[in-house]
PDB file of C-alpha atoms and ligand atoms in Angstrom:
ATOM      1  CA  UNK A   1     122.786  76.069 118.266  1.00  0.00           C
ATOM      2  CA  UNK A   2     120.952  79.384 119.496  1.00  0.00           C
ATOM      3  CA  UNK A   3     118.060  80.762 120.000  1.00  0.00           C
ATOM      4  CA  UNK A   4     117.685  83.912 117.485  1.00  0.00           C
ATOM      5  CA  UNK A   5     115.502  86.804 118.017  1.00  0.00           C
ATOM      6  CA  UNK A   6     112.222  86.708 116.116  1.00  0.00           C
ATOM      7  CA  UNK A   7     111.717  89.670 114.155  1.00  0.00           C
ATOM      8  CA  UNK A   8     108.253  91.750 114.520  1.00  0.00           C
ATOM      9  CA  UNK A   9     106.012  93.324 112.219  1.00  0.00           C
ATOM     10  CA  UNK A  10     107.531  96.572 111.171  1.00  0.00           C
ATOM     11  CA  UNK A  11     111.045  94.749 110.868  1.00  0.00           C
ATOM     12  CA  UNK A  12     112.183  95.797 106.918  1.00  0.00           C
ATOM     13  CA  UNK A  13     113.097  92.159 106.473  1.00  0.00           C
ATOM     14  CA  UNK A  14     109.747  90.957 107.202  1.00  0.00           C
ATOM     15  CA  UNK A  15     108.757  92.978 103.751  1.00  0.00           C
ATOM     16  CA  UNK A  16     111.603  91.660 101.503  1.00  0.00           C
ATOM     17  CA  UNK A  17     111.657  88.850  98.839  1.00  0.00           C
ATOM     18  CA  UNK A  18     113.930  86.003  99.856  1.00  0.00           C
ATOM     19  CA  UNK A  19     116.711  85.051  97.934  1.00  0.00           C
ATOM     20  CA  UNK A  20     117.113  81.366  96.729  1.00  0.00           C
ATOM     21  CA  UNK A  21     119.624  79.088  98.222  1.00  0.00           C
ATOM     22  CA  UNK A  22     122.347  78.217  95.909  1.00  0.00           C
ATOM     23  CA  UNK A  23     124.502  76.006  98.093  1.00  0.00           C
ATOM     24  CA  UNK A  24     123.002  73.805 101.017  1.00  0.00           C
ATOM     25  CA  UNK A  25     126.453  73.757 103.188  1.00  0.00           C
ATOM     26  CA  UNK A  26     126.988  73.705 106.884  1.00  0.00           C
ATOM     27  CA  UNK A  27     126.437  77.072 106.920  1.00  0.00           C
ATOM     28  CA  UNK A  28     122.379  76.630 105.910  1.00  0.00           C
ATOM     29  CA  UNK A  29     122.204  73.325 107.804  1.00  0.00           C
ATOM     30  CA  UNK A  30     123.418  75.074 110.792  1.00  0.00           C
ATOM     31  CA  UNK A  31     120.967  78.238 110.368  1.00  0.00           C
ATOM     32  CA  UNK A  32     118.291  75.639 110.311  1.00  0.00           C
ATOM     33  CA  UNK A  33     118.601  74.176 113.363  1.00  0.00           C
ATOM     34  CA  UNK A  34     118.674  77.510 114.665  1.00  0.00           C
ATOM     35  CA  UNK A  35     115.049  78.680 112.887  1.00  0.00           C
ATOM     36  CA  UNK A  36     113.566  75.124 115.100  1.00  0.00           C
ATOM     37  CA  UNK A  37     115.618  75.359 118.144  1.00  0.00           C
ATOM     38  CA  UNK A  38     113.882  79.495 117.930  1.00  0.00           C
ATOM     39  CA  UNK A  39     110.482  78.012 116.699  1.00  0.00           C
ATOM     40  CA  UNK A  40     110.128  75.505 119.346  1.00  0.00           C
ATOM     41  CA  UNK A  41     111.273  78.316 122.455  1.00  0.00           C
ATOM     42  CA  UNK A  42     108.400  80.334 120.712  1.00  0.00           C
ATOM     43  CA  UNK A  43     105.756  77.651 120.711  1.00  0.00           C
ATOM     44  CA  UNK A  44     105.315  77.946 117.228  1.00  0.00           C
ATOM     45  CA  UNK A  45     104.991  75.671 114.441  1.00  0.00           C
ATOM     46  CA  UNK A  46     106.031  77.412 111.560  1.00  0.00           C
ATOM     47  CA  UNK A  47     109.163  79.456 111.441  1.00  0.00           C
ATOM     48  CA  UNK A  48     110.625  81.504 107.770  1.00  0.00           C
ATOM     49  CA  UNK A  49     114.506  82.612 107.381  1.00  0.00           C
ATOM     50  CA  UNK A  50     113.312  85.947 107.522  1.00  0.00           C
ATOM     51  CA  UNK A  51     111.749  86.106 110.644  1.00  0.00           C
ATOM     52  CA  UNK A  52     115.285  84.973 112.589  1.00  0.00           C
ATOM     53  CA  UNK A  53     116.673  88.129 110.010  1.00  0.00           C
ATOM     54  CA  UNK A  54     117.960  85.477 107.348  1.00  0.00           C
ATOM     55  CA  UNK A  55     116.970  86.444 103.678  1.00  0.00           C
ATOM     56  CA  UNK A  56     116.748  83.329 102.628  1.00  0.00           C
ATOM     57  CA  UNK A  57     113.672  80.898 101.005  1.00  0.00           C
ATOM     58  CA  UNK A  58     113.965  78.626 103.341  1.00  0.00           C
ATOM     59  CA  UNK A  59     110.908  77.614 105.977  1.00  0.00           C
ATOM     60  CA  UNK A  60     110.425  75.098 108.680  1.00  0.00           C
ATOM     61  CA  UNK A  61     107.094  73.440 110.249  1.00  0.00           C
ATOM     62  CA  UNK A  62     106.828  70.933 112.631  1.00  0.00           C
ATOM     63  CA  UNK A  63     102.738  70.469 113.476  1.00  0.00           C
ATOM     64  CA  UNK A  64     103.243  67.615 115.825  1.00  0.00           C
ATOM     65  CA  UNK A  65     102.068  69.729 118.735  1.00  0.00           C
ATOM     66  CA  UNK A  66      98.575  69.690 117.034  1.00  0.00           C
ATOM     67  CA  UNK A  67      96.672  66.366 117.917  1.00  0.00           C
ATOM     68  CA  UNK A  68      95.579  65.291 114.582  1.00  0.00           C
ATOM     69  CA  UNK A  69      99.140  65.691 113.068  1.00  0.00           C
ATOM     70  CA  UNK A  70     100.769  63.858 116.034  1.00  0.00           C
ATOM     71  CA  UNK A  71     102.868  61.707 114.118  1.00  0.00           C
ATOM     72  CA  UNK A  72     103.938  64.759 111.871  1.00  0.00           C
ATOM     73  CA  UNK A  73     107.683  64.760 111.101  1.00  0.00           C
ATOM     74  CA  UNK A  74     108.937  67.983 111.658  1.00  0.00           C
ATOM     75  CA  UNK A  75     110.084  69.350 107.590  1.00  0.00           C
ATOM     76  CA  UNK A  76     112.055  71.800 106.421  1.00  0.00           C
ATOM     77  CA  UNK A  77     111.402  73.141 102.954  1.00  0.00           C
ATOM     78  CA  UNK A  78     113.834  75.050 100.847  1.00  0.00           C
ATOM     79  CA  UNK A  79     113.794  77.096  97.718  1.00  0.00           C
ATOM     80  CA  UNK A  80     109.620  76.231  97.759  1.00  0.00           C
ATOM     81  CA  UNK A  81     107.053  76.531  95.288  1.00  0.00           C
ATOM     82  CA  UNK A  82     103.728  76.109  95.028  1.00  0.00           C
ATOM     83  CA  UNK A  83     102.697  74.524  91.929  1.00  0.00           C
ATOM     84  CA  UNK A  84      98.940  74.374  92.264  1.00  0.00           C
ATOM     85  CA  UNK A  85      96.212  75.520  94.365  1.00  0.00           C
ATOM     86  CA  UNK A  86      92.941  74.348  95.180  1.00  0.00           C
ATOM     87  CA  UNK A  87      89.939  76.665  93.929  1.00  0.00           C
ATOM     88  CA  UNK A  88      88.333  75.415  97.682  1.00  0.00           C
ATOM     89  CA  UNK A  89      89.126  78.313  99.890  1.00  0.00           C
ATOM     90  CA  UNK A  90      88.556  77.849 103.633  1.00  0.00           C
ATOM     91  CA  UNK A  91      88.761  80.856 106.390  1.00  0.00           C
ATOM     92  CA  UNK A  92      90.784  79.758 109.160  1.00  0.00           C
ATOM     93  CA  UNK A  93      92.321  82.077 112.233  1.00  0.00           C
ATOM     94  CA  UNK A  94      95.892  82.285 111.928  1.00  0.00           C
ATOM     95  CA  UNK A  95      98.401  83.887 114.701  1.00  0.00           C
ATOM     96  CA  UNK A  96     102.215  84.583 113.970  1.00  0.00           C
ATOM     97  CA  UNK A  97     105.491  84.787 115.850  1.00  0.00           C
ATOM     98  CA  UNK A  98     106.489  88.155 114.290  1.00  0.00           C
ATOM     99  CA  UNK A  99     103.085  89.896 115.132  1.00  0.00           C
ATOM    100  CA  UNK A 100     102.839  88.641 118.647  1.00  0.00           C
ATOM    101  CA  UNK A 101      99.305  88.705 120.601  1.00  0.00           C
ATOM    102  CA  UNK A 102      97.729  89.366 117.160  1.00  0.00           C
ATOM    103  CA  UNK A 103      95.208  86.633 115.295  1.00  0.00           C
ATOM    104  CA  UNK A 104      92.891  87.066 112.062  1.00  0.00           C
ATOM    105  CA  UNK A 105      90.700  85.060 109.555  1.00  0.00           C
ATOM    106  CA  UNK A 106      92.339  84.214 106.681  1.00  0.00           C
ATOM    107  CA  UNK A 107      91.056  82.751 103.401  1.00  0.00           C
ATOM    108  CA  UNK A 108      93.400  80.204 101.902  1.00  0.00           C
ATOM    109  CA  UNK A 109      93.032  77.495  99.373  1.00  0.00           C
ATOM    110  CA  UNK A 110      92.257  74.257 101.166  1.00  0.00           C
ATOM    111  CA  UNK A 111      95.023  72.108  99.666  1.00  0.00           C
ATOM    112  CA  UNK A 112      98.388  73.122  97.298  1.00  0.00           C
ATOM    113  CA  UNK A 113     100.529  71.396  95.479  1.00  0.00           C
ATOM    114  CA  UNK A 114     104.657  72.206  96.965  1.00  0.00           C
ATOM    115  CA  UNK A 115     107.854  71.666  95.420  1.00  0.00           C
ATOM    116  CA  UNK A 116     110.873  72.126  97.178  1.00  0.00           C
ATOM    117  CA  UNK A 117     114.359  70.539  98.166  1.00  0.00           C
ATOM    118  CA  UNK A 118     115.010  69.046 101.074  1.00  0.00           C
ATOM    119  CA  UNK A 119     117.936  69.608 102.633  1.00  0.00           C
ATOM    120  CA  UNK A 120     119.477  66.560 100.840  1.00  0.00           C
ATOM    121  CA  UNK A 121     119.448  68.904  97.690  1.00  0.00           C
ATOM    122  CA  UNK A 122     116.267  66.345  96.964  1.00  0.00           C
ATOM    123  CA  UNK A 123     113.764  67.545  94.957  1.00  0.00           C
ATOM    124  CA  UNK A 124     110.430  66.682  96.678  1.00  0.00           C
ATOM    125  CA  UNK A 125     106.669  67.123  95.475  1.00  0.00           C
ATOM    126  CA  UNK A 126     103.880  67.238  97.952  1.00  0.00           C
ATOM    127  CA  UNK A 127     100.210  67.405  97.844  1.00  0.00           C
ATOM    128  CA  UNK A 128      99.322  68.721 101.292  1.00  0.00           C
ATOM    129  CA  UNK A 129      95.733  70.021 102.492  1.00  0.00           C
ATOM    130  CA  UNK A 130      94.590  71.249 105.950  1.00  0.00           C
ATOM    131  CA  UNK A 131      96.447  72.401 108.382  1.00  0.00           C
ATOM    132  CA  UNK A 132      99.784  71.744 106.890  1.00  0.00           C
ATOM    133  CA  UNK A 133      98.661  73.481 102.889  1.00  0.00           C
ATOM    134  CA  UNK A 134      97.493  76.629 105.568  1.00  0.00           C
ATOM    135  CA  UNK A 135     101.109  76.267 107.616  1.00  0.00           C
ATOM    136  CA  UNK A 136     102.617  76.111 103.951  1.00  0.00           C
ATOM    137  CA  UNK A 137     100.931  78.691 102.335  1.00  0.00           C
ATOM    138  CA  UNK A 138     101.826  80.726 105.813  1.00  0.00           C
ATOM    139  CA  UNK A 139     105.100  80.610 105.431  1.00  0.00           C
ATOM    140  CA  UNK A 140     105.696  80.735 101.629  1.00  0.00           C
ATOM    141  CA  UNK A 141     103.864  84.381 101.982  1.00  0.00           C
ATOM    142  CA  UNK A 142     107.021  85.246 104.283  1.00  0.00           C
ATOM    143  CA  UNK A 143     109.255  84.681 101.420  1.00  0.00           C
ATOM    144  CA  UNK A 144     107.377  86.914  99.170  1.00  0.00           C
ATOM    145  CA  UNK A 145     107.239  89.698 102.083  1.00  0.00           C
ATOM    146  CA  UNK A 146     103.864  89.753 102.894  1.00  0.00           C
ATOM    147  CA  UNK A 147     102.475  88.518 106.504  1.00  0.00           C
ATOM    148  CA  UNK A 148      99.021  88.144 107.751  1.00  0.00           C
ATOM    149  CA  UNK A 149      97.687  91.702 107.137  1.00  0.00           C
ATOM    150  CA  UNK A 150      98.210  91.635 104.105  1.00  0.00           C
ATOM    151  CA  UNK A 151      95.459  88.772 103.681  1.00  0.00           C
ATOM    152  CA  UNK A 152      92.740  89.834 105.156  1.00  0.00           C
ATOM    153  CA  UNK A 153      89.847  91.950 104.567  1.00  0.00           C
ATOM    154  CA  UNK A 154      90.391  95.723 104.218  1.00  0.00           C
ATOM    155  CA  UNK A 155      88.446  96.350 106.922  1.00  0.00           C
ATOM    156  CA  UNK A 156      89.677  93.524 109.289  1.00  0.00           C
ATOM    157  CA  UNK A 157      93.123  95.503 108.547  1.00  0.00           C
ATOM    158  CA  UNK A 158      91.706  98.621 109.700  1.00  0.00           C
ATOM    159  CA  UNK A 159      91.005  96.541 112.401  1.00  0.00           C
ATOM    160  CA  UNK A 160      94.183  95.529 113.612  1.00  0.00           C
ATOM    161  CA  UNK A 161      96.250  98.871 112.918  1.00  0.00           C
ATOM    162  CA  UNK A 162      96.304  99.701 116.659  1.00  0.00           C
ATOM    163  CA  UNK A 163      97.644  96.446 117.676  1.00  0.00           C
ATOM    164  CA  UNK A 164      99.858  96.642 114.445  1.00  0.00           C
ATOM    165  CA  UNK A 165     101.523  99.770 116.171  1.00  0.00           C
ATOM    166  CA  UNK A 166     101.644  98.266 119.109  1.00  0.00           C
ATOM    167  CA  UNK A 167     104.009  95.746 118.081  1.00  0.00           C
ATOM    168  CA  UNK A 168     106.449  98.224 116.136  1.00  0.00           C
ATOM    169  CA  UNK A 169     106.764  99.842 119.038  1.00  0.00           C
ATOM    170  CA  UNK A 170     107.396  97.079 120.904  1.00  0.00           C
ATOM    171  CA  UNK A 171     104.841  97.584 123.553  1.00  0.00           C
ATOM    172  CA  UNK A 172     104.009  94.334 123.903  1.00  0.00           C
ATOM    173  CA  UNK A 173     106.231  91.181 126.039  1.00  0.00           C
ATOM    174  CA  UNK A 174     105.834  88.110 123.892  1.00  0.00           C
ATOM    175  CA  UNK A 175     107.541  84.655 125.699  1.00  0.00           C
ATOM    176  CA  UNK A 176     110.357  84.508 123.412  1.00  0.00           C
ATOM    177  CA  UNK A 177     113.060  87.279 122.458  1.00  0.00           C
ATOM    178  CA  UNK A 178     112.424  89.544 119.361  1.00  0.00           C
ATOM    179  CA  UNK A 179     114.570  91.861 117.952  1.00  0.00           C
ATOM    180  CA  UNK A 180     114.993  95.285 119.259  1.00  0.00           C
ATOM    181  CA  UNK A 181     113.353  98.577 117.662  1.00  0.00           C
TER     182      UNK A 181
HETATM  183 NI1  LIG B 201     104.230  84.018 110.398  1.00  0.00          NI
END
């Protein structure tokens, strides 16, 4: 296993639609274990393929470092969907591993409804809602290209442009390695 560099907002990847998975092989299973061994280096509890440079829809989340989802098992969720969202929308902040140093308030729906296969080739369903349907939502956005940014407010945007640049130019020294300009 190995820790990958994370890539960082300007990163072309970061801006691409993921591909679906056709085949879950060793291959994938061993690409996963990279994206937690990475996520967990970086503190983080959400981690998509395309932020370790892999093009892939695949995402994993492990919340147990949060104290009301202790007894979370960490999940990995490929090929995802979200089937439903709630019309409740709730504005929480939300940081990310490929835009280091930066947080915003984001509106989300509250709860979703996600389909995806596990890497069993099972096809699960889950109603989630909190912090996991925000983690969720998080990281499905990866594997449609857009990132946190892209979310908020025009004007919050305007905002964050200077710490935007910041990070493309890589003047900034996150805890965990990133990819290079
Ligand atoms: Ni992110």
């Amino acid at each position: 296993m190995s820790i990958l560099p994370i890539t960082v907002y300007g990163d072309q990847i970061l801006r691409e639609i993921a591909k679906p998975v056709e085949n879950i092989n060793g291959e994938v299973i061993e690409k996963i274990q990279d994206m937690f061994l990475t996520m967990r280096n970086a503190s983080g509890i959400g981690l998509a393929a395309n932020q370790v440079g892999w093009d892939k829809q695949v995402f994993v989340i492990d919340l147990s470092v949060l104290e009301e989802y202790s007894d979370h098992k960490p999940v990995v969720m490929i090929n995802p969907k979200i089937a439903e969202s709630s019309d409740e929308l709730v504005i929480y902040e939300e940081g990310c591993l490929s835009l280091p140093y930066l947080r915003a308030d984001v509106e989300r729906p509250e709860s979703i409804l996600i389909k995806y296969l596990d890497t069993d080739e099972k096809e699960i369903e889950l109603e989630v809602d909190d912090w996991f349907a925000r983690v969720i939502q998080h990281e499905y956005d990866h594997l449609i290209g857009k990132m946190i940014p892209d979310r908020v407010e025009p004007q919050i945007k305007k905002s964050l442009q200077k710490d935007l640049l910041k990070i493309m130019k890589r003047q900034i020294d996150p805890e965990y390695p990133i990819t290079e300009k």
